[in-house]
DNA sequence: TAGGCCATCTGGTCCT
DNA sequence: AGGACCAGATGGCCTA
């Protein structure tokens, strides 16, 4: 069954030129090849009309060569597309949201990359430290809601979202992530190595939440009086390392780069020699890979933000 | 089940 | 002539 094309102009042409799948190919390829030089004339409706069965016969050897060339072209095309996908995968790893299990689609990856470049350019041209919310808004422009949620979720990664268990593994605490941006009144700040009682025992049930809408409402409501969130003077513009934003000082970024050439999932926990990982039974929806250094920086971020 | 995303096949066009 | 690139068609898989 022919799928209706959304482009009417090409549809009429495609009615006559049926695209063949691999199964069809075997049956009709020889026939199509034979018609290659068939002469045509127009009928009373101006449509091409077959003049007659003047098929040019090709040898089996020629037909075989045609088949082989087509197969080779298919292989090249596959290889080309794989190269394209590899490049896209590389791009996924450097845009501000990388998850191995919940991959961004191709189009969303390109959109996010474009926004990221734009946001960084704006930061550079402004010559001052960016407002995180404005940065996030730029980042999420034109993205689908799920992708916006994913990006927002990535940006809200917080040290207190991860608990170190007795094995040294790191699991998600289950605390709603929007707490990091919208703390409950009197919420305590957690330390990198532990949580206050209010976070672990008082876990609030996760509920659907529109991150982007919350960003917007917060941002829109910000006034000079209330003050949009600012970071303290030690913060740098948000820099992405394999999907995790960092506001750490530059020397720490350099240090991180030296230690983590292959991305955060290969970073060792200081003093333990094992890797951080998100517990499989965690409630965190993405298999993000927190790096040890991010613990302090994320708290710095939140401290600065909350203040 | 519909819709989104993806891989693959395919023929057309352009370039070397 | 042959390869690269492109876009349309198609079917499979997954998810809401």
mmCIF file of C-alpha atoms (C1' of nucleotides) in Angstrom:
data_model
loop_
_atom_site.group_PDB
_atom_site.id
_atom_site.type_symbol
_atom_site.label_atom_id
_atom_site.label_comp_id
_atom_site.label_asym_id
_atom_site.label_seq_id
_atom_site.Cartn_x
_atom_site.Cartn_y
_atom_site.Cartn_z
ATOM 1 C CA UNK A 1 0.000 0.000 0.000
ATOM 2 C CA UNK A 2 1.421 3.314 -1.040
ATOM 3 C CA UNK A 3 1.717 5.811 1.750
ATOM 4 C CA UNK A 4 0.283 9.157 0.801
ATOM 5 C CA UNK A 5 2.930 11.771 0.360
ATOM 6 C CA UNK A 6 2.627 15.095 2.121
ATOM 7 C CA UNK A 7 4.088 16.785 -0.914
ATOM 8 C CA UNK A 8 1.475 16.879 -3.604
ATOM 9 C CA UNK A 9 3.879 17.983 -6.273
ATOM 10 C CA UNK A 10 5.943 14.892 -5.952
ATOM 11 C CA UNK A 11 3.040 12.600 -5.360
ATOM 12 C CA UNK A 12 1.821 12.503 -8.942
ATOM 13 C CA UNK A 13 5.290 11.667 -10.086
ATOM 14 C CA UNK A 14 5.668 9.022 -7.459
ATOM 15 C CA UNK A 15 2.472 7.336 -8.549
ATOM 16 C CA UNK A 16 4.219 6.146 -11.640
ATOM 17 C CA UNK A 17 7.611 5.599 -10.146
ATOM 18 C CA UNK A 18 7.017 3.110 -7.424
ATOM 19 C CA UNK A 19 9.788 2.796 -4.948
ATOM 20 C CA UNK A 20 10.872 -0.757 -4.675
ATOM 21 C CA UNK A 21 11.743 -2.491 -1.502
ATOM 22 C CA UNK A 22 14.306 -5.216 -1.382
ATOM 23 C CA UNK A 23 11.715 -7.908 -1.912
ATOM 24 C CA UNK A 24 10.308 -6.176 -4.942
ATOM 25 C CA UNK A 25 13.755 -5.626 -6.299
ATOM 26 C CA UNK A 26 14.362 -9.244 -7.136
ATOM 27 C CA UNK A 27 11.154 -9.521 -9.073
ATOM 28 C CA UNK A 28 11.245 -6.318 -11.060
ATOM 29 C CA UNK A 29 14.811 -5.187 -11.370
ATOM 30 C CA UNK A 30 15.500 -6.951 -14.588
ATOM 31 C CA UNK A 31 12.283 -5.681 -16.050
ATOM 32 C CA UNK A 32 13.069 -2.088 -15.121
ATOM 33 C CA UNK A 33 16.517 -2.370 -16.540
ATOM 34 C CA UNK A 34 15.115 -3.626 -19.784
ATOM 35 C CA UNK A 35 12.891 -0.595 -20.098
ATOM 36 C CA UNK A 36 15.637 1.902 -19.625
ATOM 37 C CA UNK A 37 15.792 2.970 -23.253
ATOM 38 C CA UNK A 38 12.205 2.431 -24.111
ATOM 39 C CA UNK A 39 10.878 5.147 -26.386
ATOM 40 C CA UNK A 40 7.744 6.994 -25.345
ATOM 41 C CA UNK A 41 5.293 9.314 -27.004
ATOM 42 C CA UNK A 42 2.474 11.386 -25.578
ATOM 43 C CA UNK A 43 -1.124 10.303 -25.778
ATOM 44 C CA UNK A 44 -4.178 12.537 -26.139
ATOM 45 C CA UNK A 45 -3.930 13.540 -22.488
ATOM 46 C CA UNK A 46 -0.333 14.540 -22.780
ATOM 47 C CA UNK A 47 0.714 11.582 -20.740
ATOM 48 C CA UNK A 48 3.537 9.384 -21.867
ATOM 49 C CA UNK A 49 2.398 6.376 -23.788
ATOM 50 C CA UNK A 50 4.306 3.272 -24.495
ATOM 51 C CA UNK A 51 5.144 3.025 -28.109
ATOM 52 C CA UNK A 52 5.676 -0.631 -28.166
ATOM 53 C CA UNK A 53 7.567 -3.468 -26.772
ATOM 54 C CA UNK A 54 10.985 -2.445 -27.910
ATOM 55 C CA UNK A 55 12.897 -3.811 -25.050
ATOM 56 C CA UNK A 56 16.600 -3.693 -25.163
ATOM 57 C CA UNK A 57 17.842 -6.970 -23.900
ATOM 58 C CA UNK A 58 20.826 -7.039 -21.648
ATOM 59 C CA UNK A 59 22.933 -9.997 -20.966
ATOM 60 C CA UNK A 60 22.830 -11.768 -17.649
ATOM 61 C CA UNK A 61 26.294 -10.446 -17.049
ATOM 62 C CA UNK A 62 25.088 -6.868 -17.410
ATOM 63 C CA UNK A 63 22.135 -7.451 -15.122
ATOM 64 C CA UNK A 64 24.426 -9.016 -12.581
ATOM 65 C CA UNK A 65 26.693 -5.984 -12.731
ATOM 66 C CA UNK A 66 23.692 -3.713 -12.178
ATOM 67 C CA UNK A 67 22.690 -5.742 -9.165
ATOM 68 C CA UNK A 68 26.191 -5.704 -7.776
ATOM 69 C CA UNK A 69 26.506 -1.945 -8.285
ATOM 70 C CA UNK A 70 23.212 -1.421 -6.536
ATOM 71 C CA UNK A 71 24.301 -3.574 -3.609
ATOM 72 C CA UNK A 72 27.578 -1.703 -3.405
ATOM 73 C CA UNK A 73 25.760 1.605 -3.491
ATOM 74 C CA UNK A 74 23.486 0.395 -0.714
ATOM 75 C CA UNK A 75 26.478 -0.599 1.376
ATOM 76 C CA UNK A 76 28.097 2.788 0.817
ATOM 77 C CA UNK A 77 24.896 4.536 1.723
ATOM 78 C CA UNK A 78 24.608 2.494 4.892
ATOM 79 C CA UNK A 79 28.181 3.315 5.768
ATOM 80 C CA UNK A 80 27.606 6.976 5.062
ATOM 81 C CA UNK A 81 24.557 7.056 7.302
ATOM 82 C CA UNK A 82 26.458 5.242 10.042
ATOM 83 C CA UNK A 83 29.133 7.918 9.816
ATOM 84 C CA UNK A 84 26.476 10.547 10.062
ATOM 85 C CA UNK A 85 24.992 8.822 13.084
ATOM 86 C CA UNK A 86 28.404 8.532 14.704
ATOM 87 C CA UNK A 87 28.886 12.247 14.300
ATOM 88 C CA UNK A 88 25.461 12.838 15.754
ATOM 89 C CA UNK A 89 26.311 10.625 18.700
ATOM 90 C CA UNK A 90 29.438 12.683 19.278
ATOM 91 C CA UNK A 91 27.282 15.768 19.246
ATOM 92 C CA UNK A 92 24.905 14.204 21.766
ATOM 93 C CA UNK A 93 27.795 13.797 24.154
ATOM 94 C CA UNK A 94 28.732 17.453 24.180
ATOM 95 C CA UNK A 95 25.343 19.092 24.321
ATOM 96 C CA UNK A 96 24.015 19.817 27.798
ATOM 97 C CA UNK A 97 22.142 16.623 28.370
ATOM 98 C CA UNK A 98 23.642 13.244 27.714
ATOM 99 C CA UNK A 99 21.957 10.038 28.655
ATOM 100 C CA UNK A 100 22.796 6.646 27.258
ATOM 101 C CA UNK A 101 19.363 5.200 27.857
ATOM 102 C CA UNK A 102 17.194 8.178 27.043
ATOM 103 C CA UNK A 103 18.865 9.437 23.934
ATOM 104 C CA UNK A 104 17.815 12.662 22.355
ATOM 105 C CA UNK A 105 16.362 12.210 18.918
ATOM 106 C CA UNK A 106 18.354 13.438 15.950
ATOM 107 C CA UNK A 107 16.281 16.525 15.438
ATOM 108 C CA UNK A 108 16.245 17.388 19.138
ATOM 109 C CA UNK A 109 20.001 16.918 19.335
ATOM 110 C CA UNK A 110 20.490 19.380 16.500
ATOM 111 C CA UNK A 111 18.076 21.859 18.021
ATOM 112 C CA UNK A 112 19.671 21.645 21.418
ATOM 113 C CA UNK A 113 23.136 22.015 19.915
ATOM 114 C CA UNK A 114 22.039 25.098 18.045
ATOM 115 C CA UNK A 115 20.526 26.572 21.208
ATOM 116 C CA UNK A 116 23.629 25.721 23.179
ATOM 117 C CA UNK A 117 25.886 27.492 20.708
ATOM 118 C CA UNK A 118 23.546 30.418 20.691
ATOM 119 C CA UNK A 119 23.399 30.609 24.468
ATOM 120 C CA UNK A 120 27.171 30.454 24.779
ATOM 121 C CA UNK A 121 27.547 33.117 22.108
ATOM 122 C CA UNK A 122 25.144 35.344 23.973
ATOM 123 C CA UNK A 123 27.118 34.802 27.142
ATOM 124 C CA UNK A 124 30.329 35.740 25.394
ATOM 125 C CA UNK A 125 28.926 38.813 23.718
ATOM 126 C CA UNK A 126 27.296 39.982 26.933
ATOM 127 C CA UNK A 127 30.646 39.765 28.632
ATOM 128 C CA UNK A 128 29.140 39.007 31.982
ATOM 129 C CA UNK A 129 28.033 36.019 33.948
ATOM 130 C CA UNK A 130 24.840 34.549 32.617
ATOM 131 C CA UNK A 131 21.598 34.257 34.444
ATOM 132 C CA UNK A 132 21.029 30.533 34.680
ATOM 133 C CA UNK A 133 17.335 30.747 34.047
ATOM 134 C CA UNK A 134 17.809 32.850 30.942
ATOM 135 C CA UNK A 135 20.460 30.404 29.854
ATOM 136 C CA UNK A 136 18.096 27.487 30.320
ATOM 137 C CA UNK A 137 15.333 29.300 28.517
ATOM 138 C CA UNK A 138 17.567 29.837 25.527
ATOM 139 C CA UNK A 139 18.642 26.234 25.719
ATOM 140 C CA UNK A 140 15.111 24.899 25.643
ATOM 141 C CA UNK A 141 13.740 27.093 22.908
ATOM 142 C CA UNK A 142 11.879 25.074 20.328
ATOM 143 C CA UNK A 143 12.514 21.786 22.059
ATOM 144 C CA UNK A 144 9.740 19.313 22.655
ATOM 145 C CA UNK A 145 8.302 19.038 26.133
ATOM 146 C CA UNK A 146 9.986 15.696 26.867
ATOM 147 C CA UNK A 147 13.348 17.062 25.800
ATOM 148 C CA UNK A 148 12.784 20.202 27.823
ATOM 149 C CA UNK A 149 12.018 18.023 30.812
ATOM 150 C CA UNK A 150 15.144 15.994 30.181
ATOM 151 C CA UNK A 151 17.346 19.057 29.931
ATOM 152 C CA UNK A 152 15.798 20.553 33.010
ATOM 153 C CA UNK A 153 16.281 17.317 34.840
ATOM 154 C CA UNK A 154 19.920 17.242 33.857
ATOM 155 C CA UNK A 155 20.475 20.793 34.974
ATOM 156 C CA UNK A 156 18.977 20.129 38.331
ATOM 157 C CA UNK A 157 21.295 17.261 39.181
ATOM 158 C CA UNK A 158 22.166 17.864 42.737
ATOM 159 C CA UNK A 159 24.513 16.255 45.203
ATOM 160 C CA UNK A 160 21.711 15.489 47.568
ATOM 161 C CA UNK A 161 19.909 13.562 44.856
ATOM 162 C CA UNK A 162 22.523 10.878 45.276
ATOM 163 C CA UNK A 163 23.174 8.854 48.334
ATOM 164 C CA UNK A 164 26.221 6.787 48.933
ATOM 165 C CA UNK A 165 25.254 3.416 50.285
ATOM 166 C CA UNK A 166 27.415 1.043 52.272
ATOM 167 C CA UNK A 167 28.876 -0.398 49.084
ATOM 168 C CA UNK A 168 29.972 2.951 47.878
ATOM 169 C CA UNK A 169 27.367 2.888 45.147
ATOM 170 C CA UNK A 170 25.404 5.960 44.480
ATOM 171 C CA UNK A 171 21.662 5.882 44.238
ATOM 172 C CA UNK A 172 19.069 8.467 43.655
ATOM 173 C CA UNK A 173 17.344 9.614 46.769
ATOM 174 C CA UNK A 174 13.981 9.970 45.132
ATOM 175 C CA UNK A 175 13.613 13.529 46.201
ATOM 176 C CA UNK A 176 11.822 15.598 43.624
ATOM 177 C CA UNK A 177 14.426 17.344 41.600
ATOM 178 C CA UNK A 178 12.642 20.603 41.384
ATOM 179 C CA UNK A 179 13.437 21.028 45.039
ATOM 180 C CA UNK A 180 16.861 22.092 43.992
ATOM 181 C CA UNK A 181 15.413 25.099 42.284
ATOM 182 C CA UNK A 182 12.304 25.517 44.353
ATOM 183 C CA UNK A 183 13.135 24.491 47.870
ATOM 184 C CA UNK A 184 10.388 23.990 50.315
ATOM 185 C CA UNK A 185 10.344 26.573 53.043
ATOM 186 C CA UNK A 186 12.913 25.764 55.678
ATOM 187 C CA UNK A 187 14.411 23.070 53.557
ATOM 188 C CA UNK A 188 17.871 22.261 54.748
ATOM 189 C CA UNK A 189 20.883 22.187 52.560
ATOM 190 C CA UNK A 190 22.410 18.793 52.368
ATOM 191 C CA UNK A 191 26.070 18.131 52.588
ATOM 192 C CA UNK A 192 27.827 16.212 49.855
ATOM 193 C CA UNK A 193 28.223 13.188 52.055
ATOM 194 C CA UNK A 194 24.858 12.978 53.699
ATOM 195 C CA UNK A 195 21.383 14.268 53.848
ATOM 196 C CA UNK A 196 19.419 16.060 56.422
ATOM 197 C CA UNK A 197 16.498 14.233 57.892
ATOM 198 C CA UNK A 198 14.174 16.350 55.869
ATOM 199 C CA UNK A 199 15.431 14.967 52.622
ATOM 200 C CA UNK A 200 15.606 11.279 53.230
ATOM 201 C CA UNK A 201 12.689 10.588 55.460
ATOM 202 C CA UNK A 202 10.561 13.405 54.323
ATOM 203 C CA UNK A 203 10.736 12.449 50.698
ATOM 204 C CA UNK A 204 7.872 13.999 48.920
ATOM 205 C CA UNK A 205 6.117 11.813 46.400
ATOM 206 C CA UNK A 206 7.231 12.419 42.896
ATOM 207 C CA UNK A 207 4.579 14.030 40.803
ATOM 208 C CA UNK A 208 4.440 15.147 37.207
ATOM 209 C CA UNK A 209 5.968 18.511 36.925
ATOM 210 C CA UNK A 210 6.449 20.924 34.108
ATOM 211 C CA UNK A 211 10.012 21.983 34.625
ATOM 212 C CA UNK A 212 10.052 24.498 31.879
ATOM 213 C CA UNK A 213 6.853 26.114 32.982
ATOM 214 C CA UNK A 214 8.283 26.419 36.442
ATOM 215 C CA UNK A 215 11.394 28.025 35.068
ATOM 216 C CA UNK A 216 9.321 30.466 33.154
ATOM 217 C CA UNK A 217 7.012 31.346 35.968
ATOM 218 C CA UNK A 218 9.934 31.855 38.249
ATOM 219 C CA UNK A 219 11.826 33.844 35.739
ATOM 220 C CA UNK A 220 8.890 35.955 34.719
ATOM 221 C CA UNK A 221 8.063 36.777 38.281
ATOM 222 C CA UNK A 222 11.558 37.906 39.013
ATOM 223 C CA UNK A 223 11.769 41.612 39.570
ATOM 224 C CA UNK A 224 14.609 43.938 40.438
ATOM 225 C CA UNK A 225 13.249 43.962 43.935
ATOM 226 C CA UNK A 226 12.988 40.265 44.379
ATOM 227 C CA UNK A 227 16.131 39.831 42.391
ATOM 228 C CA UNK A 228 16.715 37.166 39.829
ATOM 229 C CA UNK A 229 19.092 34.536 41.036
ATOM 230 C CA UNK A 230 22.734 35.391 40.882
ATOM 231 C CA UNK A 231 25.791 33.351 41.477
ATOM 232 C CA UNK A 232 28.551 34.446 43.681
ATOM 233 C CA UNK A 233 31.674 35.856 42.158
ATOM 234 C CA UNK A 234 33.422 32.518 42.022
ATOM 235 C CA UNK A 235 31.028 31.046 39.524
ATOM 236 C CA UNK A 236 31.773 30.650 35.869
ATOM 237 C CA UNK A 237 29.243 30.408 33.080
ATOM 238 C CA UNK A 238 27.662 26.977 33.001
ATOM 239 C CA UNK A 239 29.956 24.675 31.116
ATOM 240 C CA UNK A 240 28.835 21.304 29.994
ATOM 241 C CA UNK A 241 30.847 18.179 30.614
ATOM 242 C CA UNK A 242 29.141 15.219 29.042
ATOM 243 C CA UNK A 243 25.732 16.403 29.908
ATOM 244 C CA UNK A 244 26.292 17.883 33.329
ATOM 245 C CA UNK A 245 26.569 21.577 33.756
ATOM 246 C CA UNK A 246 29.303 22.813 35.955
ATOM 247 C CA UNK A 247 29.755 26.182 37.544
ATOM 248 C CA UNK A 248 33.061 25.312 39.080
ATOM 249 C CA UNK A 249 36.139 27.394 38.838
ATOM 250 C CA UNK A 250 38.169 26.967 35.731
ATOM 251 C CA UNK A 251 41.096 25.300 37.431
ATOM 252 C CA UNK A 252 38.791 22.599 38.665
ATOM 253 C CA UNK A 253 37.470 22.134 35.183
ATOM 254 C CA UNK A 254 40.967 21.654 33.955
ATOM 255 C CA UNK A 255 41.575 19.162 36.699
ATOM 256 C CA UNK A 256 38.415 17.365 35.843
ATOM 257 C CA UNK A 257 39.361 17.240 32.215
ATOM 258 C CA UNK A 258 42.684 15.705 33.107
ATOM 259 C CA UNK A 259 41.117 13.011 35.210
ATOM 260 C CA UNK A 260 38.132 12.249 33.069
ATOM 261 C CA UNK A 261 39.184 11.972 29.491
ATOM 262 C CA UNK A 262 36.479 9.497 28.694
ATOM 263 C CA UNK A 263 33.525 11.114 30.338
ATOM 264 C CA UNK A 264 32.162 11.100 33.802
ATOM 265 C CA UNK A 265 31.101 7.496 33.829
ATOM 266 C CA UNK A 266 34.748 6.537 33.992
ATOM 267 C CA UNK A 267 35.606 8.830 36.842
ATOM 268 C CA UNK A 268 36.726 7.196 40.005
ATOM 269 C CA UNK A 269 35.322 7.999 43.349
ATOM 270 C CA UNK A 270 38.093 9.579 45.332
ATOM 271 C CA UNK A 271 39.731 7.065 47.592
ATOM 272 C CA UNK A 272 37.578 4.164 46.577
ATOM 273 C CA UNK A 273 38.774 3.154 43.172
ATOM 274 C CA UNK A 274 35.286 2.298 42.069
ATOM 275 C CA UNK A 275 33.016 4.127 39.734
ATOM 276 C CA UNK A 276 30.015 6.080 40.664
ATOM 277 C CA UNK A 277 26.904 4.712 39.190
ATOM 278 C CA UNK A 278 23.227 5.266 39.544
ATOM 279 C CA UNK A 279 21.565 2.343 41.169
ATOM 280 C CA UNK A 280 19.470 0.379 38.678
ATOM 281 C CA UNK A 281 16.487 0.463 40.963
ATOM 282 C CA UNK A 282 16.709 4.159 41.470
ATOM 283 C CA UNK A 283 13.763 6.283 40.599
ATOM 284 C CA UNK A 284 15.835 8.610 38.578
ATOM 285 C CA UNK A 285 14.608 8.355 35.030
ATOM 286 C CA UNK A 286 17.904 8.887 33.262
ATOM 287 C CA UNK A 287 21.143 7.018 33.613
ATOM 288 C CA UNK A 288 23.165 10.118 34.136
ATOM 289 C CA UNK A 289 26.643 9.812 35.415
ATOM 290 C CA UNK A 290 27.492 12.098 38.253
ATOM 291 C CA UNK A 291 31.134 12.925 38.683
ATOM 292 C CA UNK A 292 32.664 13.310 42.040
ATOM 293 C CA UNK A 293 33.672 16.865 41.459
ATOM 294 C CA UNK A 294 30.155 17.848 40.660
ATOM 295 C CA UNK A 295 29.091 17.252 44.208
ATOM 296 C CA UNK A 296 30.766 20.329 45.498
ATOM 297 C CA UNK A 297 30.077 22.420 42.451
ATOM 298 C CA UNK A 298 26.422 21.560 42.418
ATOM 299 C CA UNK A 299 26.107 22.586 46.008
ATOM 300 C CA UNK A 300 27.912 25.755 45.162
ATOM 301 C CA UNK A 301 25.413 26.315 42.450
ATOM 302 C CA UNK A 302 22.476 25.729 44.701
ATOM 303 C CA UNK A 303 23.902 27.764 47.507
ATOM 304 C CA UNK A 304 24.475 30.638 45.179
ATOM 305 C CA UNK A 305 21.129 30.160 43.596
ATOM 306 C CA UNK A 306 19.159 29.937 46.798
ATOM 307 C CA UNK A 307 20.891 32.948 48.183
ATOM 308 C "C1'" DT B 1 -3.733 1.785 17.846
ATOM 309 C "C1'" DA B 2 -1.745 6.048 16.218
ATOM 310 C "C1'" DG B 3 2.205 8.617 15.976
ATOM 311 C "C1'" DG B 4 7.176 9.356 16.385
ATOM 312 C "C1'" DC B 5 11.617 7.828 15.348
ATOM 313 C "C1'" DC B 6 14.741 5.197 12.904
ATOM 314 C "C1'" DA B 7 17.310 2.202 9.391
ATOM 315 C "C1'" DT B 8 17.344 0.865 4.927
ATOM 316 C "C1'" DC B 9 16.542 0.780 0.013
ATOM 317 C "C1'" DT B 10 16.160 3.360 -3.985
ATOM 318 C "C1'" DG B 11 16.523 6.591 -7.937
ATOM 319 C "C1'" DG B 12 17.869 11.206 -9.170
ATOM 320 C "C1'" DT B 13 21.362 14.803 -9.405
ATOM 321 C "C1'" DC B 14 25.825 16.685 -9.195
ATOM 322 C "C1'" DC B 15 30.690 16.351 -9.321
ATOM 323 C "C1'" DT B 16 35.272 14.435 -10.380
ATOM 324 C "C1'" DA C 1 31.595 5.830 -15.197
ATOM 325 C "C1'" DG C 2 31.308 5.880 -10.599
ATOM 326 C "C1'" DG C 3 30.957 7.958 -6.040
ATOM 327 C "C1'" DA C 4 28.767 11.306 -2.838
ATOM 328 C "C1'" DC C 5 24.804 13.348 -1.486
ATOM 329 C "C1'" DC C 6 19.956 13.842 -1.102
ATOM 330 C "C1'" DA C 7 15.098 12.986 -0.394
ATOM 331 C "C1'" DG C 8 11.048 9.892 -0.795
ATOM 332 C "C1'" DA C 9 9.085 5.465 0.424
ATOM 333 C "C1'" DT C 10 8.631 1.745 3.429
ATOM 334 C "C1'" DG C 11 8.512 -1.232 7.339
ATOM 335 C "C1'" DG C 12 9.931 -2.164 12.138
ATOM 336 C "C1'" DC C 13 10.052 -0.844 16.873
ATOM 337 C "C1'" DC C 14 8.526 1.654 20.794
ATOM 338 C "C1'" DT C 15 5.508 4.384 23.644
ATOM 339 C "C1'" DA C 16 1.511 6.982 25.247
#
